[in-house]
Tab-separated table of C-alpha atoms in Angstrom:
chain	number	residue	atom	x	y	z
A	137	MET	CA	39.531	-13.375	10.408
A	138	ARG	CA	39.028	-15.175	13.673
A	139	ALA	CA	42.064	-17.143	14.811
A	140	ARG	CA	41.539	-20.046	17.177
A	141	LEU	CA	44.683	-21.536	18.634
A	142	ARG	CA	45.167	-24.455	20.966
A	143	ASP	CA	48.333	-24.743	23.011
A	144	GLN	CA	49.057	-28.132	24.541
A	145	GLN	CA	51.587	-28.097	27.343
A	146	CYS	CA	52.520	-31.075	29.479
A	147	ASP	CA	50.126	-30.101	32.275
A	148	ALA	CA	47.385	-28.050	30.601
A	149	THR	CA	45.686	-27.083	27.367
A	150	THR	CA	44.787	-23.482	26.622
A	151	HIS	CA	42.421	-22.181	23.963
A	152	THR	CA	42.930	-18.691	22.598
A	153	GLU	CA	40.629	-16.815	20.248
A	154	VAL	CA	41.232	-13.420	18.684
A	155	THR	CA	39.786	-11.565	15.685
A	156	VAL	CA	42.431	-10.080	13.393
A	157	ALA	CA	42.932	-8.840	9.839
A	158	PHE	CA	45.555	-10.092	7.391
A	159	ASP	CA	47.309	-6.717	7.419
A	160	GLY	CA	50.592	-7.417	9.230
A	161	LYS	CA	49.591	-5.239	12.188
A	162	ASP	CA	49.973	-6.392	15.796
A	163	TYR	CA	46.712	-7.349	17.525
A	164	ASP	CA	46.522	-7.789	21.289
A	165	VAL	CA	45.440	-11.199	22.524
A	166	PRO	CA	43.075	-10.479	25.436
A	167	ALA	CA	43.635	-13.865	27.091
A	168	LEU	CA	47.432	-13.443	26.949
A	169	PRO	CA	48.566	-10.056	28.310
A	170	GLY	CA	51.674	-8.746	26.549
A	171	ILE	CA	51.196	-11.062	23.543
A	172	THR	CA	50.315	-9.875	20.035
A	173	TYR	CA	49.534	-11.700	16.792
A	174	ALA	CA	50.248	-10.274	13.346
A	175	PHE	CA	48.885	-12.114	10.289
A	176	THR	CA	50.041	-11.351	6.744
A	177	ARG	CA	48.524	-12.936	3.641
A	178	VAL	CA	51.203	-13.760	1.082
A	179	ASN	CA	48.776	-15.074	-1.540
A	180	ASP	CA	45.554	-17.106	-1.706
A	181	PHE	CA	47.280	-20.171	-0.226
A	182	VAL	CA	49.978	-18.795	2.078
A	183	TYR	CA	49.959	-16.672	5.219
A	184	VAL	CA	52.431	-15.774	7.956
A	185	LEU	CA	51.770	-15.374	11.678
A	186	VAL	CA	54.253	-13.509	13.883
A	187	VAL	CA	53.772	-13.802	17.641
A	188	LYS	CA	55.369	-11.158	19.828
A	189	GLU	CA	55.805	-10.949	23.579
A	190	LYS	CA	56.222	-7.409	24.884
A	191	GLY	CA	57.121	-6.267	21.371
A	192	VAL	CA	59.769	-8.936	20.721
A	193	ALA	CA	59.079	-11.601	18.082
A	194	THR	CA	59.044	-15.018	19.746
A	195	SER	CA	57.699	-17.174	16.913
A	196	THR	CA	56.952	-17.077	13.223
A	197	THR	CA	54.653	-19.522	11.447
A	198	LEU	CA	54.436	-19.939	7.679
A	199	THR	CA	51.214	-21.724	6.705
A	200	VAL	CA	50.565	-23.146	3.244
A	201	VAL	CA	47.166	-24.512	2.204
A	202	SER	CA	47.102	-26.836	-0.794
A	203	PRO	CA	45.224	-25.481	-3.841
A	204	GLU	CA	42.431	-28.038	-3.386
A	205	GLY	CA	42.181	-27.144	0.317
A	206	ASN	CA	42.807	-30.674	1.583
A	207	THR	CA	46.192	-30.159	3.254
A	208	ARG	CA	47.610	-27.427	5.459
A	209	THR	CA	51.296	-27.316	6.372
A	210	SER	CA	52.520	-24.992	9.115
A	211	THR	CA	56.217	-24.433	9.735
A	212	THR	CA	56.926	-22.664	13.021
A	213	VAL	CA	60.223	-21.252	14.238
A	214	VAL	CA	60.330	-20.361	17.942
A	215	VAL	CA	62.934	-18.741	20.147
A	216	ASN	CA	62.612	-20.280	23.607
A	217	PRO	CA	63.265	-18.361	26.862
A	218	ARG	CA	66.917	-19.485	26.822
A	219	GLY	CA	67.379	-17.998	23.357
A	220	LYS	CA	67.531	-21.333	21.536
A	221	THR	CA	65.798	-21.519	18.159
A	222	LEU	CA	63.475	-24.481	17.626
A	223	ALA	CA	61.482	-25.490	14.568
A	224	ASN	CA	58.304	-27.518	14.136
A	225	ILE	CA	56.459	-28.679	11.035
A	226	ALA	CA	52.812	-29.720	11.328
A	227	VAL	CA	50.817	-31.215	8.453
A	228	TYR	CA	47.030	-31.351	8.659
A	229	ASP	CA	44.898	-33.391	6.248
A	230	ARG	CA	41.184	-32.701	5.831
A	231	GLN	CA	39.068	-35.610	7.005
A	232	GLN	CA	36.555	-36.774	4.417
């Protein structure tokens, strides 16, 4: 699987692309030294992404795709540099 991620910060947008398997193993992200992605398929509609920095998990995203494929919901839990846990829910609807 090829993962394409876009990170929007207040002063810049970064695009990251990495090819990984849904096997739960850590894959280096060439554009982000020290960062790994691990994807695990739960079933046909659900997968989990764990992002690690220098071996420490910094975020976990649970993504659910609706059975008809029209909606994707991603729930991300992040630990920021100060150790505070933050959560974000993003819902994406397919444009017809």
